Amino acid sequence: MIKKDNQGVTYAKGFKAAGVKAGIKKSGNLDVAVIYTETKAAIAGTFTQNKVAAAPVYVSKETVATKTAHAIVANAGCANACTGQQGMNDAYKTREIAAAALGIKADDVIVGSTGVIGVTLPMDKLEAGIKDAVANLSETGSIDAANAIITTDTHSKSMTVKFDIDGTEVHMGAIAKGSGMIRPNMATMLCYITTDLAISQELLQKALSACVEKSFNMISVDGDMSTNDTVVVLANGLAGNAKITEENAAYELFCTNLMALCTELAKEIAA
C-alpha cells in the first residue's frame, strides 16, 4: 500500500538525505538536495525525450551507463538548460564537488536541476549548498530534500511502500517535483526513488522504463516538454533478499509496487 509519507527517500535501509538553502531560489527557500547511500547501489534512469536536453541530463545518462551510483545531487531555481558548454562544465563540476564532499568517485553521482532556463548555475552558491547538505545528511532528511527540489509546486511530494519478497521485507520510497508543463512526456519533472531491494541493474532499468511509460508519460497538464525530466531509482540491496536476476515472481512483485508508486506520484503531479 502506497503511503504519503515524509520518510520518502530515507525509508529504505541505508539511505540518508538533506535539503538546504543555498540562495539559488529567489524565494530564499530550500534549494539544494543530496540523497546518499554508503552502500553502492544499482541505478536506473529515464530522461526527457525532448531533442533539447539540459546539461544535467547528459551527465546523468553517463552515470546511469556505469550501472552503479552512491548519490543524487539536485538543485532548484536554475535548470542549467540551454547553457551550452558552460552548462556541461558546471554539471560535471557539480558531480566533482559532491564526490569530493562524500568521498566517492564523480561518476557515482547523479545530478539534477530545475528552474529558470537559459541561465548558468551560480556555482559558488551551489558548491556551498552541496557541502552544507552533505554535512547535514540524515535518516530524517528526506522531507527537506523533497522541499528543496520543488519550484512552482504547491507542495512537496513524498511517498513510501513496503512489500514482502520470500519472507524478506523490502522498502521503497520516493520524492518528486512537477506541476505545469507536463504534456505529453515527463515535463518539468524530477523523481528520485530509493529501495533496499537487491536486483540486477538490467532488470531495475527494465522495470523502471516500463513503469515510467505507463505512469509519468501519461500525465498531461499543458503543451510543453521540459528539457530536464529525470526519473532515477537507486537499489542498494540492503533488504537482504535473494538478488533478483531473472523475471520471476519476485521481479513481478517489485514491478507491481514500483508501478503503484509511480502512478500515485504521477497523480500528485497532475493534480
mmCIF file of C-alpha atoms in Angstrom:
data_model
loop_
_atom_site.group_PDB
_atom_site.id
_atom_site.type_symbol
_atom_site.label_atom_id
_atom_site.label_comp_id
_atom_site.label_asym_id
_atom_site.label_seq_id
_atom_site.Cartn_x
_atom_site.Cartn_y
_atom_site.Cartn_z
ATOM 1 C CA MET A 1 0.000 0.000 0.000
ATOM 2 C CA ILE A 2 1.394 3.387 -1.037
ATOM 3 C CA LYS A 3 1.629 5.900 1.814
ATOM 4 C CA LYS A 4 2.088 9.654 1.579
ATOM 5 C CA ASP A 5 4.956 9.734 3.993
ATOM 6 C CA ASN A 6 7.697 12.237 4.816
ATOM 7 C CA GLN A 7 10.226 9.390 5.110
ATOM 8 C CA GLY A 8 10.385 9.315 1.303
ATOM 9 C CA VAL A 9 13.876 8.504 0.035
ATOM 10 C CA THR A 10 15.197 7.614 3.508
ATOM 11 C CA TYR A 11 12.543 4.950 4.132
ATOM 12 C CA ALA A 12 14.709 2.213 2.616
ATOM 13 C CA LYS A 13 17.661 0.912 4.645
ATOM 14 C CA GLY A 14 20.977 2.680 4.214
ATOM 15 C CA PHE A 15 19.790 5.935 2.644
ATOM 16 C CA LYS A 16 20.308 9.436 4.021
ATOM 17 C CA ALA A 17 19.208 12.784 2.632
ATOM 18 C CA ALA A 18 19.307 16.517 3.238
ATOM 19 C CA GLY A 19 17.885 19.719 1.822
ATOM 20 C CA VAL A 20 19.423 23.134 2.436
ATOM 21 C CA LYS A 21 19.133 26.812 1.481
ATOM 22 C CA ALA A 22 21.913 27.902 -0.869
ATOM 23 C CA GLY A 23 20.362 31.124 -2.157
ATOM 24 C CA ILE A 24 19.652 29.820 -5.671
ATOM 25 C CA LYS A 25 15.877 30.252 -5.396
ATOM 26 C CA LYS A 26 14.828 33.897 -5.322
ATOM 27 C CA SER A 27 12.373 32.999 -2.555
ATOM 28 C CA GLY A 28 15.205 32.002 -0.238
ATOM 29 C CA ASN A 29 13.610 28.596 0.325
ATOM 30 C CA LEU A 30 15.368 25.214 0.382
ATOM 31 C CA ASP A 31 17.031 24.656 -2.984
ATOM 32 C CA VAL A 32 19.796 22.023 -2.824
ATOM 33 C CA ALA A 33 19.130 18.341 -2.105
ATOM 34 C CA VAL A 34 21.504 15.416 -1.622
ATOM 35 C CA ILE A 35 20.484 11.748 -1.389
ATOM 36 C CA TYR A 36 23.182 9.241 -0.429
ATOM 37 C CA THR A 37 23.757 5.548 0.165
ATOM 38 C CA GLU A 38 27.079 4.422 1.610
ATOM 39 C CA THR A 39 26.472 1.005 0.049
ATOM 40 C CA LYS A 40 26.859 1.358 -3.711
ATOM 41 C CA ALA A 41 23.523 0.914 -5.464
ATOM 42 C CA ALA A 42 22.356 -0.370 -8.810
ATOM 43 C CA ILE A 43 20.991 2.590 -10.746
ATOM 44 C CA ALA A 44 18.378 3.008 -13.446
ATOM 45 C CA GLY A 45 17.117 6.162 -15.099
ATOM 46 C CA THR A 46 14.738 7.536 -17.697
ATOM 47 C CA PHE A 47 15.125 11.035 -19.080
ATOM 48 C CA THR A 48 13.438 13.692 -21.201
ATOM 49 C CA GLN A 49 12.533 12.844 -24.779
ATOM 50 C CA ASN A 50 12.968 16.496 -25.742
ATOM 51 C CA LYS A 51 15.550 16.993 -28.511
ATOM 52 C CA VAL A 52 16.936 19.816 -26.374
ATOM 53 C CA ALA A 53 18.088 18.152 -23.155
ATOM 54 C CA ALA A 54 19.690 20.054 -20.287
ATOM 55 C CA ALA A 55 23.313 19.547 -19.271
ATOM 56 C CA PRO A 56 22.483 17.546 -16.112
ATOM 57 C CA VAL A 57 20.524 15.059 -18.230
ATOM 58 C CA TYR A 58 23.533 14.341 -20.442
ATOM 59 C CA VAL A 59 25.818 13.985 -17.421
ATOM 60 C CA SER A 60 23.385 11.773 -15.504
ATOM 61 C CA LYS A 61 22.949 9.483 -18.505
ATOM 62 C CA GLU A 62 26.697 8.871 -18.291
ATOM 63 C CA THR A 63 26.355 7.869 -14.632
ATOM 64 C CA VAL A 64 23.455 5.523 -15.401
ATOM 65 C CA ALA A 65 25.611 3.913 -18.099
ATOM 66 C CA THR A 66 28.109 2.878 -15.376
ATOM 67 C CA LYS A 67 25.215 0.899 -13.768
ATOM 68 C CA THR A 68 26.013 1.885 -10.152
ATOM 69 C CA ALA A 69 25.951 5.047 -8.042
ATOM 70 C CA HIS A 70 26.123 6.362 -4.489
ATOM 71 C CA ALA A 71 24.429 9.746 -4.623
ATOM 72 C CA ILE A 72 21.994 12.172 -6.207
ATOM 73 C CA VAL A 73 22.505 15.940 -6.086
ATOM 74 C CA ALA A 74 19.700 18.216 -7.250
ATOM 75 C CA ASN A 75 19.075 21.939 -7.187
ATOM 76 C CA ALA A 76 16.032 24.093 -7.812
ATOM 77 C CA GLY A 77 15.903 27.685 -9.017
ATOM 78 C CA CYS A 78 18.154 27.216 -12.045
ATOM 79 C CA ALA A 79 17.649 24.476 -14.645
ATOM 80 C CA ASN A 80 21.117 24.676 -16.239
ATOM 81 C CA ALA A 81 19.365 24.195 -19.596
ATOM 82 C CA CYS A 82 20.240 25.896 -22.890
ATOM 83 C CA THR A 83 23.537 26.936 -21.289
ATOM 84 C CA GLY A 84 25.960 25.468 -23.836
ATOM 85 C CA GLN A 85 29.412 24.223 -22.934
ATOM 86 C CA GLN A 86 29.425 26.242 -19.703
ATOM 87 C CA GLY A 87 26.369 24.303 -18.597
ATOM 88 C CA MET A 88 28.102 20.995 -19.284
ATOM 89 C CA ASN A 89 31.196 22.144 -17.409
ATOM 90 C CA ASP A 90 29.036 23.194 -14.460
ATOM 91 C CA ALA A 91 27.177 19.865 -14.400
ATOM 92 C CA TYR A 92 30.471 17.971 -14.321
ATOM 93 C CA LYS A 93 31.778 20.350 -11.654
ATOM 94 C CA THR A 94 28.648 19.697 -9.582
ATOM 95 C CA ARG A 95 29.426 15.967 -9.645
ATOM 96 C CA GLU A 96 33.020 16.622 -8.630
ATOM 97 C CA ILE A 97 32.049 18.864 -5.713
ATOM 98 C CA ALA A 98 29.590 16.285 -4.381
ATOM 99 C CA ALA A 99 32.017 13.403 -4.897
ATOM 100 C CA ALA A 100 34.781 15.202 -3.008
ATOM 101 C CA ALA A 101 32.435 16.026 -0.120
ATOM 102 C CA LEU A 102 31.184 12.431 0.072
ATOM 103 C CA GLY A 103 34.499 10.697 -0.574
ATOM 104 C CA ILE A 104 33.278 8.883 -3.697
ATOM 105 C CA LYS A 105 34.013 8.973 -7.432
ATOM 106 C CA ALA A 106 32.468 11.680 -9.612
ATOM 107 C CA ASP A 107 30.742 9.161 -11.875
ATOM 108 C CA ASP A 108 28.945 7.748 -8.830
ATOM 109 C CA VAL A 109 26.863 10.949 -8.654
ATOM 110 C CA ILE A 110 23.598 11.727 -10.460
ATOM 111 C CA VAL A 111 22.897 15.435 -10.972
ATOM 112 C CA GLY A 112 19.564 17.157 -11.495
ATOM 113 C CA SER A 113 18.453 20.756 -11.905
ATOM 114 C CA THR A 114 15.108 22.505 -12.259
ATOM 115 C CA GLY A 115 14.061 26.121 -12.539
ATOM 116 C CA VAL A 116 14.852 29.016 -14.849
ATOM 117 C CA ILE A 117 16.107 28.013 -18.316
ATOM 118 C CA GLY A 118 18.945 29.784 -20.130
ATOM 119 C CA VAL A 119 20.805 30.938 -17.027
ATOM 120 C CA THR A 120 24.071 29.388 -15.812
ATOM 121 C CA LEU A 121 24.305 27.872 -12.351
ATOM 122 C CA PRO A 122 25.617 30.124 -9.561
ATOM 123 C CA MET A 123 28.413 27.664 -8.810
ATOM 124 C CA ASP A 124 29.720 29.376 -5.666
ATOM 125 C CA LYS A 125 26.273 29.139 -4.063
ATOM 126 C CA LEU A 126 25.745 25.596 -5.318
ATOM 127 C CA GLU A 127 29.121 24.424 -4.023
ATOM 128 C CA ALA A 128 28.419 25.854 -0.566
ATOM 129 C CA GLY A 129 24.962 24.271 -0.637
ATOM 130 C CA ILE A 130 26.248 20.833 -1.590
ATOM 131 C CA LYS A 131 28.843 20.901 1.193
ATOM 132 C CA ASP A 132 26.183 22.052 3.662
ATOM 133 C CA ALA A 133 23.790 19.304 2.558
ATOM 134 C CA VAL A 134 26.457 16.597 2.823
ATOM 135 C CA ALA A 135 27.293 17.796 6.342
ATOM 136 C CA ASN A 136 23.620 17.513 7.276
ATOM 137 C CA LEU A 137 22.755 14.126 5.741
ATOM 138 C CA SER A 138 20.412 12.172 7.994
ATOM 139 C CA GLU A 139 17.817 9.432 8.030
ATOM 140 C CA THR A 140 15.165 12.105 8.633
ATOM 141 C CA GLY A 141 16.316 14.458 5.876
ATOM 142 C CA SER A 142 14.023 13.309 3.086
ATOM 143 C CA ILE A 143 11.329 15.932 3.652
ATOM 144 C CA ASP A 144 13.883 18.737 3.367
ATOM 145 C CA ALA A 145 15.226 17.133 0.190
ATOM 146 C CA ALA A 146 11.667 16.936 -1.165
ATOM 147 C CA ASN A 147 11.111 20.626 -0.477
ATOM 148 C CA ALA A 148 14.487 21.557 -1.965
ATOM 149 C CA ILE A 149 13.599 20.242 -5.438
ATOM 150 C CA ILE A 150 10.220 21.943 -5.893
ATOM 151 C CA THR A 151 9.702 25.115 -7.940
ATOM 152 C CA THR A 152 6.127 26.012 -8.912
ATOM 153 C CA ASP A 153 4.690 23.057 -6.973
ATOM 154 C CA THR A 154 2.132 23.889 -4.320
ATOM 155 C CA HIS A 155 3.536 21.176 -2.063
ATOM 156 C CA SER A 156 6.287 18.574 -1.886
ATOM 157 C CA LYS A 157 5.581 15.016 -2.992
ATOM 158 C CA SER A 158 6.834 12.123 -0.889
ATOM 159 C CA MET A 159 5.659 8.505 -0.723
ATOM 160 C CA THR A 160 6.699 5.092 0.579
ATOM 161 C CA VAL A 161 5.742 1.457 0.161
ATOM 162 C CA LYS A 162 6.891 -1.797 1.709
ATOM 163 C CA PHE A 163 6.382 -5.318 0.439
ATOM 164 C CA ASP A 164 7.497 -8.834 1.229
ATOM 165 C CA ILE A 165 9.678 -10.925 -1.067
ATOM 166 C CA ASP A 166 10.081 -14.537 0.047
ATOM 167 C CA GLY A 167 9.840 -13.552 3.705
ATOM 168 C CA THR A 168 12.117 -10.510 3.408
ATOM 169 C CA GLU A 169 10.680 -7.039 3.964
ATOM 170 C CA VAL A 170 11.641 -4.597 1.212
ATOM 171 C CA HIS A 171 11.275 -0.816 1.497
ATOM 172 C CA MET A 172 10.909 1.724 -1.289
ATOM 173 C CA GLY A 173 10.332 5.468 -1.173
ATOM 174 C CA ALA A 174 10.344 8.473 -3.459
ATOM 175 C CA ILE A 175 10.286 12.233 -3.687
ATOM 176 C CA ALA A 176 9.150 14.124 -6.764
ATOM 177 C CA LYS A 177 8.503 17.582 -8.139
ATOM 178 C CA GLY A 178 6.456 18.724 -11.054
ATOM 179 C CA SER A 179 3.388 20.801 -11.857
ATOM 180 C CA GLY A 180 2.563 22.626 -15.028
ATOM 181 C CA MET A 181 4.451 21.921 -18.266
ATOM 182 C CA ILE A 182 3.567 18.232 -18.125
ATOM 183 C CA ARG A 183 2.493 17.086 -21.570
ATOM 184 C CA PRO A 184 2.945 14.767 -23.187
ATOM 185 C CA ASN A 185 6.027 13.243 -21.610
ATOM 186 C CA MET A 186 7.530 13.737 -18.161
ATOM 187 C CA ALA A 187 7.789 17.532 -18.447
ATOM 188 C CA THR A 188 9.444 19.645 -15.746
ATOM 189 C CA MET A 189 9.629 16.656 -13.554
ATOM 190 C CA LEU A 190 12.196 15.198 -11.221
ATOM 191 C CA CYS A 191 11.514 11.943 -9.407
ATOM 192 C CA TYR A 192 14.009 10.152 -7.200
ATOM 193 C CA ILE A 193 13.247 6.647 -5.949
ATOM 194 C CA THR A 194 15.274 4.610 -3.451
ATOM 195 C CA THR A 195 14.913 0.978 -2.403
ATOM 196 C CA ASP A 196 16.872 -1.555 -0.377
ATOM 197 C CA LEU A 197 15.909 -4.310 -2.828
ATOM 198 C CA ALA A 198 18.688 -6.495 -4.254
ATOM 199 C CA ILE A 199 18.196 -6.619 -8.032
ATOM 200 C CA SER A 200 20.359 -6.642 -11.141
ATOM 201 C CA GLN A 201 20.835 -3.292 -12.852
ATOM 202 C CA GLU A 202 19.451 -4.631 -16.106
ATOM 203 C CA LEU A 203 16.152 -5.690 -14.541
ATOM 204 C CA LEU A 204 15.968 -2.495 -12.489
ATOM 205 C CA GLN A 205 16.220 -0.491 -15.716
ATOM 206 C CA LYS A 206 13.675 -2.679 -17.490
ATOM 207 C CA ALA A 207 11.191 -2.272 -14.636
ATOM 208 C CA LEU A 208 11.663 1.486 -14.383
ATOM 209 C CA SER A 209 11.356 2.098 -18.124
ATOM 210 C CA ALA A 210 8.117 0.108 -18.279
ATOM 211 C CA CYS A 211 6.617 1.846 -15.239
ATOM 212 C CA VAL A 212 7.522 5.367 -16.381
ATOM 213 C CA GLU A 213 5.974 4.715 -19.783
ATOM 214 C CA LYS A 214 2.672 3.774 -18.119
ATOM 215 C CA SER A 215 2.635 6.440 -15.404
ATOM 216 C CA PHE A 216 4.579 9.697 -15.717
ATOM 217 C CA ASN A 217 4.489 9.695 -19.518
ATOM 218 C CA MET A 218 0.684 9.510 -19.426
ATOM 219 C CA ILE A 219 0.052 12.683 -17.418
ATOM 220 C CA SER A 220 -0.886 15.889 -19.180
ATOM 221 C CA VAL A 221 -1.168 19.422 -17.845
ATOM 222 C CA ASP A 222 -0.235 21.763 -20.675
ATOM 223 C CA GLY A 223 1.545 21.783 -24.019
ATOM 224 C CA ASP A 224 5.241 21.946 -23.187
ATOM 225 C CA MET A 225 8.020 19.377 -22.915
ATOM 226 C CA SER A 226 10.767 20.001 -20.417
ATOM 227 C CA THR A 227 14.493 19.815 -21.012
ATOM 228 C CA ASN A 228 15.270 18.380 -17.578
ATOM 229 C CA ASP A 229 12.894 15.484 -16.893
ATOM 230 C CA THR A 230 14.501 12.752 -14.870
ATOM 231 C CA VAL A 231 13.280 9.654 -13.069
ATOM 232 C CA VAL A 232 16.028 7.759 -11.253
ATOM 233 C CA VAL A 233 15.954 4.740 -8.949
ATOM 234 C CA LEU A 234 18.748 3.529 -6.668
ATOM 235 C CA ALA A 235 18.647 -0.035 -5.270
ATOM 236 C CA ASN A 236 21.317 -0.771 -2.644
ATOM 237 C CA GLY A 237 20.401 -4.377 -1.802
ATOM 238 C CA LEU A 238 20.390 -3.915 1.980
ATOM 239 C CA ALA A 239 16.992 -5.593 2.415
ATOM 240 C CA GLY A 240 18.894 -8.868 2.103
ATOM 241 C CA ASN A 241 16.515 -10.609 -0.299
ATOM 242 C CA ALA A 242 17.877 -13.146 -2.756
ATOM 243 C CA LYS A 243 19.105 -10.911 -5.590
ATOM 244 C CA ILE A 244 16.607 -10.713 -8.439
ATOM 245 C CA THR A 245 18.421 -11.678 -11.641
ATOM 246 C CA GLU A 246 15.569 -13.061 -13.722
ATOM 247 C CA GLU A 247 11.973 -12.149 -14.487
ATOM 248 C CA ASN A 248 10.433 -14.354 -11.809
ATOM 249 C CA ALA A 249 7.648 -13.875 -9.267
ATOM 250 C CA ALA A 250 9.862 -11.647 -7.102
ATOM 251 C CA TYR A 251 10.571 -9.407 -10.090
ATOM 252 C CA GLU A 252 6.866 -9.163 -10.912
ATOM 253 C CA LEU A 253 6.092 -8.223 -7.308
ATOM 254 C CA PHE A 254 8.694 -5.467 -7.433
ATOM 255 C CA CYS A 255 7.269 -4.203 -10.734
ATOM 256 C CA THR A 256 3.761 -4.115 -9.268
ATOM 257 C CA ASN A 257 4.897 -1.990 -6.329
ATOM 258 C CA LEU A 258 7.091 0.277 -8.449
ATOM 259 C CA MET A 259 4.178 0.810 -10.826
ATOM 260 C CA ALA A 260 1.865 1.673 -7.930
ATOM 261 C CA LEU A 261 4.400 4.158 -6.545
ATOM 262 C CA CYS A 262 4.970 5.835 -9.931
ATOM 263 C CA THR A 263 1.237 6.009 -10.616
ATOM 264 C CA GLU A 264 0.456 7.693 -7.291
ATOM 265 C CA LEU A 265 3.287 10.190 -7.756
ATOM 266 C CA ALA A 266 2.086 10.936 -11.293
ATOM 267 C CA LYS A 267 -1.421 11.605 -9.941
ATOM 268 C CA GLU A 268 0.037 14.005 -7.365
ATOM 269 C CA ILE A 269 1.950 15.864 -10.063
ATOM 270 C CA ALA A 270 -1.069 16.096 -12.358
ATOM 271 C CA ALA A 271 -3.415 17.158 -9.543
#
